[in-house]
Coordinates of C-alpha atoms and ligand atoms in Angstrom, one line a residue:
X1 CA -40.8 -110.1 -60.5
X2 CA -37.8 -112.6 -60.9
X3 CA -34.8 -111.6 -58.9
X4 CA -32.3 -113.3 -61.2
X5 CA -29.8 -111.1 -62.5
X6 CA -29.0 -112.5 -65.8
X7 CA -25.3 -112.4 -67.4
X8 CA -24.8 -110.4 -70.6
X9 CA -28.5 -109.1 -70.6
X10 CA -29.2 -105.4 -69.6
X11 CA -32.2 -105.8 -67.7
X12 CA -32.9 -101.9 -68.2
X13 CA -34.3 -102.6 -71.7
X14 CA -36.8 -104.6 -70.3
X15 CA -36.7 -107.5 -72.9
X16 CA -38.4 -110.4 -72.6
X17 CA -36.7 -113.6 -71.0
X18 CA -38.7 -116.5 -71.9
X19 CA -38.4 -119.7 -69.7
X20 CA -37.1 -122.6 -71.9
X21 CA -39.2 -126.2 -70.0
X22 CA -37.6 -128.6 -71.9
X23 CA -35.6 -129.4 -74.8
X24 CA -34.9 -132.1 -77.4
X25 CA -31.9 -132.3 -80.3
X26 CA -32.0 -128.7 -81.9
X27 CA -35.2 -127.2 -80.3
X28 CA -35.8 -125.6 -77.0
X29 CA -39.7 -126.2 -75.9
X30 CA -40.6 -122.8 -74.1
X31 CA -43.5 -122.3 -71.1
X32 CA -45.7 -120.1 -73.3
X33 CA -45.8 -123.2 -75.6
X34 CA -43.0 -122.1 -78.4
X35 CA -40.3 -124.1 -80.1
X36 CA -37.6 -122.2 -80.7
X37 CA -34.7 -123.4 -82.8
X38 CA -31.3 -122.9 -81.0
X39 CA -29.0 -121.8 -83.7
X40 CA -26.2 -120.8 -81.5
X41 CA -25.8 -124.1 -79.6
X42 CA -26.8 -122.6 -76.3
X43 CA -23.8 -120.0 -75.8
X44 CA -21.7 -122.6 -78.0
X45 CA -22.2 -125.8 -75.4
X46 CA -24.6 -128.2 -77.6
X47 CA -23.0 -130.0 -79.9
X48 CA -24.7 -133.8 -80.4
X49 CA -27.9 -131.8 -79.4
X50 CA -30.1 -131.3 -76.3
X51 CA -31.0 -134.0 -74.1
X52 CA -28.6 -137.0 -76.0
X53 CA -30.1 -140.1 -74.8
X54 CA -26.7 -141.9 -74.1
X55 CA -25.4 -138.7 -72.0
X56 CA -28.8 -138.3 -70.3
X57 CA -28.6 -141.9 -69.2
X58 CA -24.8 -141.8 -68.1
X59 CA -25.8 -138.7 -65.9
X60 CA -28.5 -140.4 -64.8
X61 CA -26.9 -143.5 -63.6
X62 CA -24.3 -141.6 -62.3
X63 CA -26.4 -139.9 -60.1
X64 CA -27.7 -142.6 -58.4
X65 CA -24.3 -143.4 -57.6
X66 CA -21.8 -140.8 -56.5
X67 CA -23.2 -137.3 -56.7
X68 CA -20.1 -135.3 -55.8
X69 CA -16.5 -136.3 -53.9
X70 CA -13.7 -133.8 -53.2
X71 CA -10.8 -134.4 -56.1
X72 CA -7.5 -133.4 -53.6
X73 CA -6.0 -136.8 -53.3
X74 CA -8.7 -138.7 -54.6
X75 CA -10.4 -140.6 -57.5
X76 CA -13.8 -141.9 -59.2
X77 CA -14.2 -143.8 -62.2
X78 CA -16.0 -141.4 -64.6
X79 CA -12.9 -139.1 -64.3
X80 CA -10.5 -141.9 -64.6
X81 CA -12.7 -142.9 -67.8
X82 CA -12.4 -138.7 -69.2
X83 CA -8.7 -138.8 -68.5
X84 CA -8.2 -142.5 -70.9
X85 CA -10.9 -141.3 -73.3
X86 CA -8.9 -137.8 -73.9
X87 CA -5.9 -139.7 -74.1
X88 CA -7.3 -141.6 -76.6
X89 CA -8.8 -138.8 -78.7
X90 CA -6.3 -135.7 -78.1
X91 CA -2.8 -135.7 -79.5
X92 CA -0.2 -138.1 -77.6
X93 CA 1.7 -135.1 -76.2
X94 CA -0.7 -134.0 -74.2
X95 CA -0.2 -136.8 -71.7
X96 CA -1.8 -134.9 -68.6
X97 CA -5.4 -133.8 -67.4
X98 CA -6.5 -131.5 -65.0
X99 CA -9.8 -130.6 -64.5
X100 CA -11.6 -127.2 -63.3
X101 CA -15.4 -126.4 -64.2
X102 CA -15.3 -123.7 -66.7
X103 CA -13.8 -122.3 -70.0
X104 CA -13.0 -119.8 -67.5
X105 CA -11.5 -121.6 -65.4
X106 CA -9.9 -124.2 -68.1
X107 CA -7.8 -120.4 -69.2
X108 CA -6.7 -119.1 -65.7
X109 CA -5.2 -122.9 -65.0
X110 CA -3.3 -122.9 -68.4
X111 CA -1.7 -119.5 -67.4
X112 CA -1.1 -121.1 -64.4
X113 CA 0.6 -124.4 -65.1
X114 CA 2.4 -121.7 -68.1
X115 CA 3.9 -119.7 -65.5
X116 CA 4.6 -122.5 -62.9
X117 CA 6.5 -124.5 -65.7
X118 CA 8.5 -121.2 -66.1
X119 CA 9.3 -120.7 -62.4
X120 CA 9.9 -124.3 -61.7
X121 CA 12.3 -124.4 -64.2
X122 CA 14.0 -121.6 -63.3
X123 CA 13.5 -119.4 -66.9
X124 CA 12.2 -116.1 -65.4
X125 CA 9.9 -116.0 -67.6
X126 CA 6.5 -114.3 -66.8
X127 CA 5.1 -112.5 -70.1
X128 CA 2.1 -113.7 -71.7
X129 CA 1.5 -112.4 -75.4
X130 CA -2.2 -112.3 -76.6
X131 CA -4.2 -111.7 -79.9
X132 CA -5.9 -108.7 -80.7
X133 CA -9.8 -109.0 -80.4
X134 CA -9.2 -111.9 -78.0
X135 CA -11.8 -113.8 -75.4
X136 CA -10.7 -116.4 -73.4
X137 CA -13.9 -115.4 -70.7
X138 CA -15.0 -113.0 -67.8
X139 CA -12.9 -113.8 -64.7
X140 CA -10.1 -111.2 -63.7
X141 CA -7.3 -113.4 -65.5
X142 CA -9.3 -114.3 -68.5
X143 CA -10.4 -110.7 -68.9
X144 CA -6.8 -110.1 -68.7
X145 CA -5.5 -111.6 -71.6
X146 CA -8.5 -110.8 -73.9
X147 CA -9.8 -107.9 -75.8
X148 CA -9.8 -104.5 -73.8
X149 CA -13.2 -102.7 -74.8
X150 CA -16.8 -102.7 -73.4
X151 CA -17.1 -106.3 -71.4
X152 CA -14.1 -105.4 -69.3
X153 CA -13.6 -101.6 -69.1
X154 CA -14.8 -101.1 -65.7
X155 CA -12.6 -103.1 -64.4
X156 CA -9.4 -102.1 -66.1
X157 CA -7.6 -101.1 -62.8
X158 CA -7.5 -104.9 -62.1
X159 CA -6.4 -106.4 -65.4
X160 CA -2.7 -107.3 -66.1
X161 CA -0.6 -105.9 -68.4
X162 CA -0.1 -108.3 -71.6
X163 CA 1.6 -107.8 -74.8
X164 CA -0.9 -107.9 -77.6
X165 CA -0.2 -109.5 -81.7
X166 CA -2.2 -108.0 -84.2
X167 CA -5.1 -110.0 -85.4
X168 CA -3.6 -111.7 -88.8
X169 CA -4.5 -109.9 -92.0
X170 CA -4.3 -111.3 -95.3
X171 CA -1.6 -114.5 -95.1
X172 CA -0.7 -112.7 -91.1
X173 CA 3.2 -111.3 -91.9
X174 CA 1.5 -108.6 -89.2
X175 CA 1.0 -110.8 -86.6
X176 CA 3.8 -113.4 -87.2
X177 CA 6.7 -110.2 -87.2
X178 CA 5.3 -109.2 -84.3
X179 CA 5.2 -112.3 -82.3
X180 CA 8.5 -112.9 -83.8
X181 CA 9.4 -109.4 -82.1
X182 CA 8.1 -110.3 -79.0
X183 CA 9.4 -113.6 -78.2
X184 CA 12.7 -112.0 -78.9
X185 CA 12.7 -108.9 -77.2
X186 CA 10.4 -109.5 -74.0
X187 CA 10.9 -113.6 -73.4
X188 CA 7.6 -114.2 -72.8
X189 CA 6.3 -116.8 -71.0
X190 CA 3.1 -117.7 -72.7
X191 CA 1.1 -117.4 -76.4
X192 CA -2.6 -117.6 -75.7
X193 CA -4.4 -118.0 -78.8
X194 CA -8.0 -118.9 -80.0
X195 CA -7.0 -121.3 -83.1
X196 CA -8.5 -120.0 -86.5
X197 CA -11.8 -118.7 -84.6
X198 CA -12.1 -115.6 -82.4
X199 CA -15.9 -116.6 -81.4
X200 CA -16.9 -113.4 -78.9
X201 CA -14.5 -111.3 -81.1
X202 CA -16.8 -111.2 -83.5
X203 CA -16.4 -114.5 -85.2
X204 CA -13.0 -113.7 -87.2
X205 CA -11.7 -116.0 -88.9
X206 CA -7.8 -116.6 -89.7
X207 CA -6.0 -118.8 -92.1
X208 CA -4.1 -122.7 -90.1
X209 CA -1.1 -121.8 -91.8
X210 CA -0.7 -118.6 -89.6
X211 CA -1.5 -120.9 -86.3
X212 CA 1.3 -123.3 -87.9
X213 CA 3.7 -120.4 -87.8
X214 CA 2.8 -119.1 -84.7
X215 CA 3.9 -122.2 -83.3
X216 CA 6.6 -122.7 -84.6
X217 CA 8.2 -119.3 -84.0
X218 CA 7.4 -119.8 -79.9
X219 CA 8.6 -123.1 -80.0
X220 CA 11.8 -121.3 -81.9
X221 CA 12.0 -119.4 -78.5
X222 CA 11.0 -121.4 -76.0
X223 CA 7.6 -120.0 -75.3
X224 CA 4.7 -121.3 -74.2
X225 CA 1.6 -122.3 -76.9
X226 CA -2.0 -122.1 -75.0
X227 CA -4.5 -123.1 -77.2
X228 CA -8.3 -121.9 -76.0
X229 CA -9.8 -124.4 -77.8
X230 CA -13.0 -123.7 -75.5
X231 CA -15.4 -122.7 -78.3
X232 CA -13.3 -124.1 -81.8
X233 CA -12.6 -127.8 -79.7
X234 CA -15.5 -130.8 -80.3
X235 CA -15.5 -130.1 -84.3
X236 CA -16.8 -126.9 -84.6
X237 CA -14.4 -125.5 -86.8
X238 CA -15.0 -128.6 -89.0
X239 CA -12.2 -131.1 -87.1
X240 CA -11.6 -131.9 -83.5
X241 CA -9.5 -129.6 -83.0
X242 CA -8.8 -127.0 -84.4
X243 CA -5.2 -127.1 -84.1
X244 CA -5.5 -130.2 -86.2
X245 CA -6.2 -127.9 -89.1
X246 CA -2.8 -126.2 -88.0
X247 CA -0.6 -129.5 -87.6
X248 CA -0.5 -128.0 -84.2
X249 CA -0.5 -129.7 -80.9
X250 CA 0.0 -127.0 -78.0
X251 CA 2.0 -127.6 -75.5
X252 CA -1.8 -126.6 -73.3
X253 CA -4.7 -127.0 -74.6
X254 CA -8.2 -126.0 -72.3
X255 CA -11.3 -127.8 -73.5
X256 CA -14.8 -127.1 -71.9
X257 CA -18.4 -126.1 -73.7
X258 CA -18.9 -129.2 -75.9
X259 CA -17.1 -131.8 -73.6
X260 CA -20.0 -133.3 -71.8
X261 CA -21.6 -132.4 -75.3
X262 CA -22.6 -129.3 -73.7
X263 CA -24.9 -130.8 -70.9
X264 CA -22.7 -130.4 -67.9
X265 CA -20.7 -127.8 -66.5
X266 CA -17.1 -129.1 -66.8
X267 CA -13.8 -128.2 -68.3
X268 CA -10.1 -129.8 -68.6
X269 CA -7.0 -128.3 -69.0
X270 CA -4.3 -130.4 -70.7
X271 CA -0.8 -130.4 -70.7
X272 CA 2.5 -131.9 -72.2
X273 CA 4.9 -134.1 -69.9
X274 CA 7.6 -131.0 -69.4
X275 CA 5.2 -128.9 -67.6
X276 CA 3.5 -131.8 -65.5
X277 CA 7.4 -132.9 -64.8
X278 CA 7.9 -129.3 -63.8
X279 CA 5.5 -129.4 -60.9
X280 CA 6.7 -133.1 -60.2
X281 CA 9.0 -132.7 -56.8
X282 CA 8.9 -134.1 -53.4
X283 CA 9.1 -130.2 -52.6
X284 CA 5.3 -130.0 -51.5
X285 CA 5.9 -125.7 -52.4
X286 CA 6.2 -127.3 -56.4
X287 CA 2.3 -128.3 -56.0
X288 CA 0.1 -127.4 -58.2
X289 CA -1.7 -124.8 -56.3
X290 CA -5.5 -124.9 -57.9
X291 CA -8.8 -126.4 -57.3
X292 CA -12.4 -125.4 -57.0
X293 CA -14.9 -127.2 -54.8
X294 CA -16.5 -129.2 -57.7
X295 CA -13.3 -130.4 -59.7
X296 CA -14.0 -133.3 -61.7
X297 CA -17.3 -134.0 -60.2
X298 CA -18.6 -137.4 -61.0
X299 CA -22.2 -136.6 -62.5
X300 CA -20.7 -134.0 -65.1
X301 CA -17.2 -136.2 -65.7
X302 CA -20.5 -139.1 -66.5
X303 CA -21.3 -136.6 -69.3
X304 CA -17.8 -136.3 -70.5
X305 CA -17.5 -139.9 -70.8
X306 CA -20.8 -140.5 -72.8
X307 CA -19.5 -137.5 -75.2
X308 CA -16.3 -139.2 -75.8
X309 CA -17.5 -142.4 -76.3
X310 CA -20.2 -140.8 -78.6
X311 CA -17.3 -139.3 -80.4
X312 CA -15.7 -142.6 -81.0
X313 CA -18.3 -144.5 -82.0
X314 CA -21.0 -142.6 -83.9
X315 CA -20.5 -141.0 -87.2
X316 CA -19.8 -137.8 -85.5
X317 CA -17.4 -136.1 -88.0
X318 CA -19.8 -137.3 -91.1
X319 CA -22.6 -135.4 -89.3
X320 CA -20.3 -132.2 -88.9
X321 CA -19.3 -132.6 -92.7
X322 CA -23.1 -132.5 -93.3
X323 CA -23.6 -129.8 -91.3
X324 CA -21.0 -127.4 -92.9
X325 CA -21.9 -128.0 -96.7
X326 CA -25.3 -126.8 -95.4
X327 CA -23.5 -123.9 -93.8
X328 CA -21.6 -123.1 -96.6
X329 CA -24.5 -123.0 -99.3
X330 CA -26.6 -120.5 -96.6
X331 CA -23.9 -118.3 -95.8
X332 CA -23.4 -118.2 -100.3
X333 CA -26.8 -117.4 -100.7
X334 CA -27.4 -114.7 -97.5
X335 CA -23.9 -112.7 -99.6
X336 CA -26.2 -111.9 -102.4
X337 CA -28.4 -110.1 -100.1
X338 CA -28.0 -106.1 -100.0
X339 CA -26.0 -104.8 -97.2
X340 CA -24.6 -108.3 -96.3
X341 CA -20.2 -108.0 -95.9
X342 CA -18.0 -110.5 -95.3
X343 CA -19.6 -113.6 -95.4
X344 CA -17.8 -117.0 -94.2
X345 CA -17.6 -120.3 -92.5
X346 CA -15.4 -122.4 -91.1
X347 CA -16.8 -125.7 -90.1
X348 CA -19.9 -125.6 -88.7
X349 CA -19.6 -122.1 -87.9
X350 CA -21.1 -119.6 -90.3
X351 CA -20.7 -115.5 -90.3
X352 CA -21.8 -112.5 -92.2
X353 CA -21.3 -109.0 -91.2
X354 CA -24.1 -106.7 -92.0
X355 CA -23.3 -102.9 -93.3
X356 CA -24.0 -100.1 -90.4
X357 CA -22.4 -97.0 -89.8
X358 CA -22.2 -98.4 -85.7
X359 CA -20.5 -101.5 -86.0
X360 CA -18.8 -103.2 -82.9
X361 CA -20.6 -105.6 -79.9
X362 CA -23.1 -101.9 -79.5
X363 CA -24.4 -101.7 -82.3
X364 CA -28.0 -100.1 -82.1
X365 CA -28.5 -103.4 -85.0
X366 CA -27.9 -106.1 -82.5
X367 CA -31.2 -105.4 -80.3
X368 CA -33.7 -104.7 -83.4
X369 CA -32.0 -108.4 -85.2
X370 CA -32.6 -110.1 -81.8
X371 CA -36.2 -108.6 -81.3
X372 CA -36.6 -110.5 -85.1
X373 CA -35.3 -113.5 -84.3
X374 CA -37.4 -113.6 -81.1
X375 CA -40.5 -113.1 -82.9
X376 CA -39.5 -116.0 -85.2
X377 CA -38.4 -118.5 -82.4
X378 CA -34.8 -118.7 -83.4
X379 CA -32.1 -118.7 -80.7
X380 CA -29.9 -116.1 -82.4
X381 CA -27.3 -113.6 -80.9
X382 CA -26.1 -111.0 -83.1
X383 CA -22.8 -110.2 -81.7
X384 CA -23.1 -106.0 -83.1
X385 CA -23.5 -105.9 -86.7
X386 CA -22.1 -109.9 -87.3
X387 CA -24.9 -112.4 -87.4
X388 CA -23.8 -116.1 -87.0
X389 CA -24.7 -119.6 -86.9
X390 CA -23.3 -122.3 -84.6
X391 CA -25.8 -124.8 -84.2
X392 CA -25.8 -128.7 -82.9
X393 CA -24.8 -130.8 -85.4
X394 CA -27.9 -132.5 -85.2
X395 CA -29.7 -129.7 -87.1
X396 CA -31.7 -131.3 -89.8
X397 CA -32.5 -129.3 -93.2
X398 CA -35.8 -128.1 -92.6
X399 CA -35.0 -126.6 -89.4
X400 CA -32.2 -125.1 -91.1
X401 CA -34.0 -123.7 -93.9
X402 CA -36.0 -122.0 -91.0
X403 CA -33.0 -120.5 -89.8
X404 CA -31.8 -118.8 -92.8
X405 CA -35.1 -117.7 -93.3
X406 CA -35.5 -115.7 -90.4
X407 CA -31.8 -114.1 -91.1
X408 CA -33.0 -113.3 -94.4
X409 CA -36.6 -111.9 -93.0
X410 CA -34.9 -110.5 -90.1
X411 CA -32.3 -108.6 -92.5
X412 CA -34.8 -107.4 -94.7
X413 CA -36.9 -106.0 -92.0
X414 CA -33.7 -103.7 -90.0
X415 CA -33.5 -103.1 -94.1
X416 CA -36.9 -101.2 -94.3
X417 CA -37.0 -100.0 -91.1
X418 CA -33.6 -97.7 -92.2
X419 CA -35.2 -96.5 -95.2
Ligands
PLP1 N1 -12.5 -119.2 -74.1 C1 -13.3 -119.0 -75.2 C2 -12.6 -119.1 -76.5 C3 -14.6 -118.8 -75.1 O1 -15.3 -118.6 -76.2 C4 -15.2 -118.8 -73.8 C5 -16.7 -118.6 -73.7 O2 -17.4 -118.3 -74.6 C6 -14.4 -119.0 -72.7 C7 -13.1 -119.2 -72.9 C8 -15.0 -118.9 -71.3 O3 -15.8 -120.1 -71.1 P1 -16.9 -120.1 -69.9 O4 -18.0 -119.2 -70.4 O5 -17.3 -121.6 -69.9 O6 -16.2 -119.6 -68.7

């Protein structure tokens, strides 16, 4: 018997955890001799597809070079390459990059540099305002400023207190009056916001123009905009960025998942010139007081390089477009099934909700759909009752038409079994 203890998996129900030997583009080649299609990009990570030959060769030559040096004070030239290739790629305001390993991580050092700016500058400002079915990841901090519920309420008594915006309904007056409230009554410090996507939330969906306003109101009050683009960043909402969509730029934005095109564990948090210049002092008290042991390490920051220069020279975004019509005509036909609720896509990503008395991440729905999708080698994580699709762009159709045909099976099998 294994002695792993796997993350987000109950090992009480005793489900099966197949071991995945290899993998190539969309498929995941498993010891018992399966290929299993993996429609969810691998917890949202893949988005060229597994095993890229260009970033498997920059890791690989990496390797042989410098495996790992500590980042305090000094340099290597993979990370010197991220820093010019974000430069290149991310809006001109964000002029600075710092790196940490982890969407996790990406978050807690945004809230960091957010409340540093604020004490440097003498503001006393300390607040941070979140949206309503929020995740921004599992570390206390993170936890913090996301959703209060099932993943996090054991360890309530540890959590900070936040102030909280509705989740936008309709054209979002809700959320924008509040956040207008807040910002005026409480001077925050801080927005933190997952632009038009709220992945672990449950895959909501809001309209760029709200994002647009949001912005706008906290720069109206001098408050801080984090974008998470840990999930929505790399094209996955259809663009770059999602913010893009917004006519956004943040004044932090955290990238991680999809920048070493999901094969490396690495994540940067970037910020405008103010808040860099708010840390900038010969006062050694004004330093930016973070690191982890592996910042910037040279074999993943490889990765990051390949996946930026992939991004600028291969018809990346034509592939994403691709990918989303397909998305778009699946998600239009799974609607006309029975039972399927609001159905909807925003880039690559695609969403239905299906019908149950239990919705929410517990759904007794959730296990039977997986037990399906197991059965018909498809990498597919039902988060509750809301089924989605976020796979590599490098899905072609046929593997594709697999996919929905396993949602549809799947559906129509929970279907029977209620009856
Ligand atoms: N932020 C968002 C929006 C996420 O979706 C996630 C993970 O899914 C995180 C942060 C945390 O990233 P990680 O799991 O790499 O720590």
């Amino acid at each position: 018997m294994s002695a792993i203890w796997h993350p987000f998996t109950q090992h009480g129900l005793n489900e099966p955890i197949p071991q995945v030997d290899r993998a190539e583009g969309a498929a995941l080649y498993t010891q018992d001799g399966r290929r299993v299609i993996d429609g969810i990009s691998s917890w949202w990570v893949t988005t060229h597809g597994h095993n890229h030959p260009r970033i498997i060769a920059a890791i690989r030559d990496q390797a042989s070079r410098l495996d790992q040096v500590i980042f305090a004070g000094w340099t290597h030239a993979p990370a010197e390459a991220v820093a010019a290739g974000l430069r290149a790629l991310m809006p001109a305001e964000l002029t600075r990059v710092f790196f940490s390993d982890s969407g996790s991580t990406a978050v807690e050092v945004a809230l960091k540099m957010a409340l540093g700016f604020h004490a440097h500058t003498g503001t006393s400002r300390s607040g941070v305002v979140v949206m309503e079915h929020s995740y921004h990841g599992d570390t206390i901090g993170t936890m913090s400023v996301g959703e209060r519920g099932v993943f996090n309420a054991a360890y309530a008594p540890l959590l900070f207190d936040v102030d909280t915006v509705p989740f936008p309904l309709g054209d979002g007056d809700n959320t924008l009056t509040a956040l207008e409230t807040l910002c005026r009554d409480r001077r925050p410090a801080a927005l933190i916001v997952e632009p038009l996507v709220l992945g672990a939330g449950g895959m909501l969906f809001y309209p760029a123009q709200v994002l647009t306003r949001m912005a706008q109101i906290c720069r109206a009050h001098g408050v801080l905009l984090i974008a998470d683009e840990v999930m929505t960043g790399w094209g996955r909402t259809g663009t770059l960025l999602a913010c893009e969509q917004a006519g956004v730029v943040p004044d932090i934005l955290c990238l991680a998942k999809g920048l070493t095109g999901g094969s490396m564990p690495l994540a940067v948090t970037m910020a405008t010139e103010p808040i860099y210049a708010a840390h900038l002092s010969t006062d050694r008290a004004k330093t930016f007081f973070h690191s982890s042991s592996f910042t910037a390490n040279p074999i993943a920051c490889a990765a990051a390089a390949a996946n930026i220069a992939i991004w600028q020279d291969e018809p990346v975004r034509t592939r994403i477009a691709a990918l989303a019509a397909r998305q778009t005509a699946m998600v239009a036909r799974l609607a006309t099934l029975p039972g399927v609720t609001n159905p909807r896509t925003c880039g690559t990503i695609a969403a239905i909700d299906l019908a149950v008395p239990d919705n929410g991440y517990l759904s007794t729905l959730a296990p039977r759909l997986l037990a399906h999708f197991r059965e018909a080698d498809l990498l597919l994580r039902p988060l509750g009752n809301t089924v989605y699709v976020m796979p590599p762009y490098c899905l072609d159709e046929d593997d594709h038409a697999q996919v929905e045909a396993g949602i549809v099976a799947a559906i129509g099998a929970v279907d029977r079994g209620r009856q």
